[in-house]
GROMACS .gro file of C-alpha atoms in nm:
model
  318
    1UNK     CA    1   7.820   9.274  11.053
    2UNK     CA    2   7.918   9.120  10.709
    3UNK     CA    3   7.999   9.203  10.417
    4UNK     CA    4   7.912   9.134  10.029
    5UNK     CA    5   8.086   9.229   9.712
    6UNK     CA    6   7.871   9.516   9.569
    7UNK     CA    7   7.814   9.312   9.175
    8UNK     CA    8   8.100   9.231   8.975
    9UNK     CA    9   8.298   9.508   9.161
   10UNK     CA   10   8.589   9.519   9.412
   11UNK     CA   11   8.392   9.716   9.655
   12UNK     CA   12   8.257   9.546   9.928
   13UNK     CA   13   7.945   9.693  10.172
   14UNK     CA   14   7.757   9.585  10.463
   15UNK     CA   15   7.477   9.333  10.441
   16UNK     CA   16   7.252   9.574  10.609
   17UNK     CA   17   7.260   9.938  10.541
   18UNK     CA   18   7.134  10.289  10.632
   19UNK     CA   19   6.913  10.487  10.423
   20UNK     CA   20   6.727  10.871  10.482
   21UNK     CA   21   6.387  10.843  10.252
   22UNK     CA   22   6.148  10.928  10.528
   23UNK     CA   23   6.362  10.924  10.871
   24UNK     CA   24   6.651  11.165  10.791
   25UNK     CA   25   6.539  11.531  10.727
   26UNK     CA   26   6.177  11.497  10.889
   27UNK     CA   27   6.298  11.439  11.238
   28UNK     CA   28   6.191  11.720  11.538
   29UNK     CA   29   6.471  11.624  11.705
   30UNK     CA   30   6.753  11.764  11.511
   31UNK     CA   31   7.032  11.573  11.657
   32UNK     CA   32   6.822  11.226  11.611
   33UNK     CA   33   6.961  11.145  11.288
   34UNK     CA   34   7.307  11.157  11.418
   35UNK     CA   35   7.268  10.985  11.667
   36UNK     CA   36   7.122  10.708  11.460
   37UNK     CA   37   7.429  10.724  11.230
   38UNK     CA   38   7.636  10.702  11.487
   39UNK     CA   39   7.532  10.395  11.605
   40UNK     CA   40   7.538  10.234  11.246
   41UNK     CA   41   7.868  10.328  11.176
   42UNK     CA   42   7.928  10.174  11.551
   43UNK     CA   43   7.763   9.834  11.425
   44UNK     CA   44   7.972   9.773  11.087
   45UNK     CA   45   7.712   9.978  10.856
   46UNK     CA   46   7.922  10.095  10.660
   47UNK     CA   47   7.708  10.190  10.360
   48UNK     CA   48   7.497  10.523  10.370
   49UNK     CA   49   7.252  10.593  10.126
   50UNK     CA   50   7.109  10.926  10.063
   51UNK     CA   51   6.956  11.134   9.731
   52UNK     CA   52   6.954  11.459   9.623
   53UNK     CA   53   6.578  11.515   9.635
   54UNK     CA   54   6.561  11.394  10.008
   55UNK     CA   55   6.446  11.702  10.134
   56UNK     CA   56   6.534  11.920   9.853
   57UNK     CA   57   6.908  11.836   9.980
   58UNK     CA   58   6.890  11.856  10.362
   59UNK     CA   59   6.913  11.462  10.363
   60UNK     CA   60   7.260  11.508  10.205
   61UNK     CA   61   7.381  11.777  10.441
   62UNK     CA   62   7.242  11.597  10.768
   63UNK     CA   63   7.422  11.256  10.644
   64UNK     CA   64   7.731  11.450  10.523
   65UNK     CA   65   7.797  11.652  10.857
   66UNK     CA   66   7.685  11.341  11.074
   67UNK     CA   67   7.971  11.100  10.875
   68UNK     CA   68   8.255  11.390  10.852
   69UNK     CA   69   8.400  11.272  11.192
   70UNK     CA   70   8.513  10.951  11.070
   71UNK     CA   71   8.765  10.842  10.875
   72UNK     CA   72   8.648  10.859  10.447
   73UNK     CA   73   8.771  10.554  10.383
   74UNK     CA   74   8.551  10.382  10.613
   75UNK     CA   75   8.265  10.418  10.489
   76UNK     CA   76   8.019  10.396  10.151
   77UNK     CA   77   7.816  10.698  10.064
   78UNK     CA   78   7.582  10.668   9.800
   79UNK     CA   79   7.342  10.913   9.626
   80UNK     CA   80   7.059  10.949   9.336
   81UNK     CA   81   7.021  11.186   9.030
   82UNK     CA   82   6.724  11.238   8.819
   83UNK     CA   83   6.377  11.400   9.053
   84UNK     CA   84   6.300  11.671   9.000
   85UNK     CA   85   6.508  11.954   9.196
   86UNK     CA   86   6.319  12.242   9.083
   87UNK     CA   87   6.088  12.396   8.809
   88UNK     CA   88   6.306  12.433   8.558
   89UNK     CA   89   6.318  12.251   8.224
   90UNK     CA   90   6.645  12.085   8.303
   91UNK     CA   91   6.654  12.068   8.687
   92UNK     CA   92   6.601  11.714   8.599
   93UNK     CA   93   6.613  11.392   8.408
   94UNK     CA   94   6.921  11.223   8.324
   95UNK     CA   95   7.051  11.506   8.086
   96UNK     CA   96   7.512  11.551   8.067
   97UNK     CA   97   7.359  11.903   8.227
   98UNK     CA   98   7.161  11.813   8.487
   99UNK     CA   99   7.379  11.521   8.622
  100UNK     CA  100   7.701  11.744   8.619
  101UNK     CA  101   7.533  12.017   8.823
  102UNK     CA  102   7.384  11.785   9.051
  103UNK     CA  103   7.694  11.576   9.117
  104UNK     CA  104   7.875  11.852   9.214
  105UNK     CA  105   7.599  12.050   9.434
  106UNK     CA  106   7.532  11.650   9.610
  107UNK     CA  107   7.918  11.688   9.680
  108UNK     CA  108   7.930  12.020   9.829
  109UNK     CA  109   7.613  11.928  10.032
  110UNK     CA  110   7.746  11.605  10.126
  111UNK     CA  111   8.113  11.762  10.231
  112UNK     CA  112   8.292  11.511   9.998
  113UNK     CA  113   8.533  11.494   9.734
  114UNK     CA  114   8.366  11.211   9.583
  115UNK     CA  115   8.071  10.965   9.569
  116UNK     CA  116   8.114  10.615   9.653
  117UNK     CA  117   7.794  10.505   9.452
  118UNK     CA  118   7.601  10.753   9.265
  119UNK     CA  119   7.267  10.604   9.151
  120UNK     CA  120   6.988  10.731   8.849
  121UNK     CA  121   6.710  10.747   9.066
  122UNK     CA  122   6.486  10.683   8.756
  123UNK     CA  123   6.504  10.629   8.394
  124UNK     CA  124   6.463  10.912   8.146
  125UNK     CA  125   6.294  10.826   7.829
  126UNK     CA  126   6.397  11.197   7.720
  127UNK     CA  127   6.760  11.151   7.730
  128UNK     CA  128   6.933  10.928   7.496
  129UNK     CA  129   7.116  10.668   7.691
  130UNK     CA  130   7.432  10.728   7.560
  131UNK     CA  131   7.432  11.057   7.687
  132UNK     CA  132   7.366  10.968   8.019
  133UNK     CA  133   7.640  10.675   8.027
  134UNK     CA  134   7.885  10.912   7.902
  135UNK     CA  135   7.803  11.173   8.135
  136UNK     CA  136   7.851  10.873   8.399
  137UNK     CA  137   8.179  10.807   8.267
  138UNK     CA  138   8.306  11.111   8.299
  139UNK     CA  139   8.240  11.175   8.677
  140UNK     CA  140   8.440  10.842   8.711
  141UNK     CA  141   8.721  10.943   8.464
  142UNK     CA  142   8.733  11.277   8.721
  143UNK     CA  143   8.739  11.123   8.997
  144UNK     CA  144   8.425  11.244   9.167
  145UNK     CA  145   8.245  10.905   9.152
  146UNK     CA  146   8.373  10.545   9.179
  147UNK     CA  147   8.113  10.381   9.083
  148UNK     CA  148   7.735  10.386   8.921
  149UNK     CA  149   7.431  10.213   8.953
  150UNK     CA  150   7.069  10.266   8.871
  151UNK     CA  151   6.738  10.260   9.096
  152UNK     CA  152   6.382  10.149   8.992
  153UNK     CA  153   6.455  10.093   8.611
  154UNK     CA  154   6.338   9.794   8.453
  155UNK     CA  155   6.514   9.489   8.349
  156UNK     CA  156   6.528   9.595   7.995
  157UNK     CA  157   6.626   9.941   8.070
  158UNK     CA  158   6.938   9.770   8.287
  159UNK     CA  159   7.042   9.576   7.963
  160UNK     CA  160   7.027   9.843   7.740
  161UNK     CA  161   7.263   9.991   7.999
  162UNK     CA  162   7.508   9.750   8.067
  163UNK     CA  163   7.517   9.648   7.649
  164UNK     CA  164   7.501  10.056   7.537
  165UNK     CA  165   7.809  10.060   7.812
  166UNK     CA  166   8.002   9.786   7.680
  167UNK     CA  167   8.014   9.895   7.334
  168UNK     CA  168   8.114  10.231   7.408
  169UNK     CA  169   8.403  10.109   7.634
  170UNK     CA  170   8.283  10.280   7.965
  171UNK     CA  171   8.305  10.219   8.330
  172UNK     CA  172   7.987   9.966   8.427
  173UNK     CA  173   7.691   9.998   8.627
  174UNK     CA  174   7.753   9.776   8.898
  175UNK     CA  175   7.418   9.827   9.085
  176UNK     CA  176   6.994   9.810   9.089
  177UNK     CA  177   6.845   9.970   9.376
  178UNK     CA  178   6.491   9.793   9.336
  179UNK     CA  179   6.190   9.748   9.597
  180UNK     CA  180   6.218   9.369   9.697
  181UNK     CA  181   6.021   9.226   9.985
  182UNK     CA  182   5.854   8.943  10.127
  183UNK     CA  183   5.476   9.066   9.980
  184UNK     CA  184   5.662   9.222   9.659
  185UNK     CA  185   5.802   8.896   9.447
  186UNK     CA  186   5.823   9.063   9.119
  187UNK     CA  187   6.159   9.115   9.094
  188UNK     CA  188   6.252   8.745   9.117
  189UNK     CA  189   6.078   8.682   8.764
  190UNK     CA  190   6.306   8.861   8.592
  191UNK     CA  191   6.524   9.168   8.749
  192UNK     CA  192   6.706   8.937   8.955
  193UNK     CA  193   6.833   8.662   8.754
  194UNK     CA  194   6.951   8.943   8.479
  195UNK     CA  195   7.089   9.150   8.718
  196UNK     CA  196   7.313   8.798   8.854
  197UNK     CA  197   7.394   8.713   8.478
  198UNK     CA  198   7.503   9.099   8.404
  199UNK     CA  199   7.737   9.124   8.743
  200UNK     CA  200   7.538   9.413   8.840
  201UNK     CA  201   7.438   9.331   9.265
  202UNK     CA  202   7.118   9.445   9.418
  203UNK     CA  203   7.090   9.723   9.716
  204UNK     CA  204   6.726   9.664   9.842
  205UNK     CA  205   6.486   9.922   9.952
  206UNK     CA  206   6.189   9.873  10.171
  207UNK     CA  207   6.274   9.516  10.263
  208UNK     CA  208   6.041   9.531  10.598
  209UNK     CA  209   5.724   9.695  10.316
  210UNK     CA  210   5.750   9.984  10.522
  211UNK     CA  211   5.701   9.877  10.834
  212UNK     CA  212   5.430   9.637  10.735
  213UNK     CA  213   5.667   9.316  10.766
  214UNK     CA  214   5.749   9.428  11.124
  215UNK     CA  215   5.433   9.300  11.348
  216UNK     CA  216   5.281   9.628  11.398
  217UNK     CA  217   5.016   9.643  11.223
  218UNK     CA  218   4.749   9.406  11.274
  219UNK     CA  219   4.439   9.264  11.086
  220UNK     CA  220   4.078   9.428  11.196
  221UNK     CA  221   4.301   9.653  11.472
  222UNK     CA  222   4.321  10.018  11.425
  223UNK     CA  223   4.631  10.159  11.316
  224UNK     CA  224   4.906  10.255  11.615
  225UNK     CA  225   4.829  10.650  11.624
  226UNK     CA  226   5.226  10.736  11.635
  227UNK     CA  227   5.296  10.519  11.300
  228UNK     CA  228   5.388  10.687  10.968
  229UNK     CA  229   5.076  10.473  10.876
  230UNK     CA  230   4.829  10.745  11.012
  231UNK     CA  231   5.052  11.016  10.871
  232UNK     CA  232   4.889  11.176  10.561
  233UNK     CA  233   5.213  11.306  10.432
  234UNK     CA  234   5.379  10.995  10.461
  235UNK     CA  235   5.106  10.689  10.451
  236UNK     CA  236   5.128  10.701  10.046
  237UNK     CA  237   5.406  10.472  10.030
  238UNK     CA  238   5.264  10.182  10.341
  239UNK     CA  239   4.917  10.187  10.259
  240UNK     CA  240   4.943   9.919   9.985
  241UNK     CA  241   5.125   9.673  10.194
  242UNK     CA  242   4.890   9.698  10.468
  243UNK     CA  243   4.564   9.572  10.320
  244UNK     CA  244   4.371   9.279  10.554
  245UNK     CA  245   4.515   9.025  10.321
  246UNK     CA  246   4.880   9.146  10.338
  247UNK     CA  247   4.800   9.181  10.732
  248UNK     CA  248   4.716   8.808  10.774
  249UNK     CA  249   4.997   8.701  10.569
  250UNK     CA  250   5.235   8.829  10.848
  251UNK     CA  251   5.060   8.711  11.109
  252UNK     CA  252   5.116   8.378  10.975
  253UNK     CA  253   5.499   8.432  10.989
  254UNK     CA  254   5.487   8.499  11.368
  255UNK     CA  255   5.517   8.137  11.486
  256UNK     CA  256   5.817   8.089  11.216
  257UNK     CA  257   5.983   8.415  11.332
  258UNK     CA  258   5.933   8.300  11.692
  259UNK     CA  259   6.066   7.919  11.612
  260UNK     CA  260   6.394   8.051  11.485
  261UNK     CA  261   6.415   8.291  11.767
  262UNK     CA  262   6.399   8.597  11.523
  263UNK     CA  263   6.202   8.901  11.529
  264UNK     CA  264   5.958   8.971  11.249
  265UNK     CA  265   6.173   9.191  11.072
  266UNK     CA  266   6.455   8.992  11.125
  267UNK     CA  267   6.315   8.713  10.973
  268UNK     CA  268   6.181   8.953  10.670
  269UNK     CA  269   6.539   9.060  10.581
  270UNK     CA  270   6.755   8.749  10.646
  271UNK     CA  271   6.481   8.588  10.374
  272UNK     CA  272   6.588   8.867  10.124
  273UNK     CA  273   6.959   8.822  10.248
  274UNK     CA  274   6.945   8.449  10.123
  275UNK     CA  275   7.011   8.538   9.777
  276UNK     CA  276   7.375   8.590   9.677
  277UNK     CA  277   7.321   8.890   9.413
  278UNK     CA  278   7.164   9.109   9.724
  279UNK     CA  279   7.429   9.270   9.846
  280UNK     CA  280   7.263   9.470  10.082
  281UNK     CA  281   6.933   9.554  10.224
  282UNK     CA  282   6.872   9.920  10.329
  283UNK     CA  283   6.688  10.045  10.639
  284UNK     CA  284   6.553  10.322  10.753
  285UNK     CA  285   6.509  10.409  11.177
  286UNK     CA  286   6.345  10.667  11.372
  287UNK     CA  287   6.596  10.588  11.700
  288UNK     CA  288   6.949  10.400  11.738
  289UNK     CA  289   6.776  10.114  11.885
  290UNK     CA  290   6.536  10.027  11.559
  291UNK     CA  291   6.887  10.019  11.357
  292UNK     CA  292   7.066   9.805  11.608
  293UNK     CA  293   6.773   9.545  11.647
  294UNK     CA  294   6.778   9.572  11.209
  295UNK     CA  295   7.130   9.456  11.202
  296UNK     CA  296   7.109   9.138  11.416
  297UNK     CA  297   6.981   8.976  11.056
  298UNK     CA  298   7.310   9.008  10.919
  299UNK     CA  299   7.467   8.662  10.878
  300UNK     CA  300   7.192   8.527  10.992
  301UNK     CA  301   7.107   8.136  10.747
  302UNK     CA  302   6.756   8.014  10.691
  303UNK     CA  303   6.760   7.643  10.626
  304UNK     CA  304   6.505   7.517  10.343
  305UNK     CA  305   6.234   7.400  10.586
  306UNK     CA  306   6.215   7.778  10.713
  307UNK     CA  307   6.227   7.954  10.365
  308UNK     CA  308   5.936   7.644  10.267
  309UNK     CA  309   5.734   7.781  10.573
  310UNK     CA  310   5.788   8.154  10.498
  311UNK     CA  311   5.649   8.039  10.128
  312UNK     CA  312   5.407   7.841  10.277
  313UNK     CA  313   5.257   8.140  10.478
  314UNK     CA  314   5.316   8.383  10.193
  315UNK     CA  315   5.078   8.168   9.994
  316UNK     CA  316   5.374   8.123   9.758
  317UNK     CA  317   5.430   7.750   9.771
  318UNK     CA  318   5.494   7.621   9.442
   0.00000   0.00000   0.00000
């Protein structure tokens, strides 16, 4: 496994990582997740990611209890504020309330005396950003969080944050957790090269399009009945990567996958890996195996001729 400085910051995490969006939390087998934890933490993973509306907080507990045998310092656990937690007017958002309270219930669910990398799951037009860095700030100043970063906000919204932090003299986001994959380009345009200029590093989610870079679905085939594809309370999130077009594009990246001896999903993450400012790419896995065949793509090169193929099949080619 190897390892990438996290942004401008001293802290240093595994190119591929572990997260619980849809694995952790939904599994029948209770001691599944564990196991698949286990053999992360076996394989260098050393950055977990988690969020407090996983499962209305089971995510956080299974995580917690399935990381308290090792040793803290060994690993990175990382968390979001900001969904919804319940029905209340401030049981969410970004608010010096809600992310107090919600720190400190994530801790006691996680077992922890602090957070590695705690995360605004969103933006939150209704609290003034000033508030929210402050209230940031403060969990660092206390100790119960070493460092911040920010998921899904826009590039704007990130240098608002990092300029609005600056000026009031507080401890710096050093992360974007954005959606970045092979059929999702977007944030090369823009959130990227900010992000690179800012110091802040990028933690990727669904690099593999949720399962739709991986080779198992395939054009004018019915779906595989066991796949999260065919599972109405799950399918929201794939269905929109797995459109015939999308479908064919993949199939054209077999034979490049297969000349450089790579699976499909190998292939899908070292091509996000190639860029410096990603500092890691997180995965999810519904058994040990999935996780161990994931983080084969870490250290893995593609030379130019392979990232001009992978454009070339992507239909990307400038």
């Amino acid at each position: 496994m190897q390892y990438r400085r996290l942004g401008n910051s001293g802290l240093k995490v595994s190119e591929i990582s572990l997260g619980s969006w849809l694995t952790v939390g939904a599994a029948s087998d209770s001691g599944l997740p564990e196991r698949i934890i286990d053999r992360a933490y076996g394989l260098g993973i050393n950055l977990f990611d988690t969020a407090n509306v996983y499962h209305l907080g089971e995510a956080e507990r299974i995580v917690g209890r399935a990381l308290a045998k090792y040793e803290r310092s060994s690993y990175v656990l990382a968390t979001k504020v900001c969904v919804p937690m319940g029905d209340g007017p401030n049981d969410r958002g970004l608010s010096r309330k809600h992310i107090r309270e919600q720190c400190d219930l994530s801790l006691k669910r996680l077992g922890v005396d602090y957070i590695d990398l705690y995360q605004c799951h969103r933006y939150d037009p209704d609290t003034p950003l000033d508030e929210t860095l402050r209230a940031l700030d403060d969990l660092v100043k206390a100790g119960k969080v070493l460092y911040t970063g920010v998921s899904m906000w826009k590039p704007a919204q990130i240098v608002d944050a990092v300029r609005t932090g600056s000026e009031l003299n507080l401890n710096r986001i050093v992360s974007s957790q954005p959606q970045y994959h092979m059929l999702l380009r977007e944030p090369e345009q823009e959130l990227i090269p900010l992000c690179e200029r800012e110091g802040v590093g990028q933690i990727v989610f669904s690099p593999l399009a949720q399962g739709a870079l991986t080779g198992k679905y395939e054009p004018g085939r019915q779906l595989p009945p066991s796949s999260r594809a065919v599972d109405p309370k799950q399918n929201g999130a794939i269905s929109r990567w797995i459109s015939e077009d999308n479908l064919k594009r993949v199939q054209r990246l077999k034979p490049i996958a297969d000349q450089t001896g790579l699976s499909l999903a190998q292939l899908a993450l070292a091509w996000i890996l190639r860029l410096p400012s990603v500092a890691s790419c997180i995965v999810g896995a519904s058994r040990p195996e999935q996780i161990e065949h994931n983080a084969r793509a870490s250290g893995i090169k593609l030379d130019a001729a392979t990232l001009n193929a992978i454009d070339s099949a992507l239909d990307l080619e400038d």
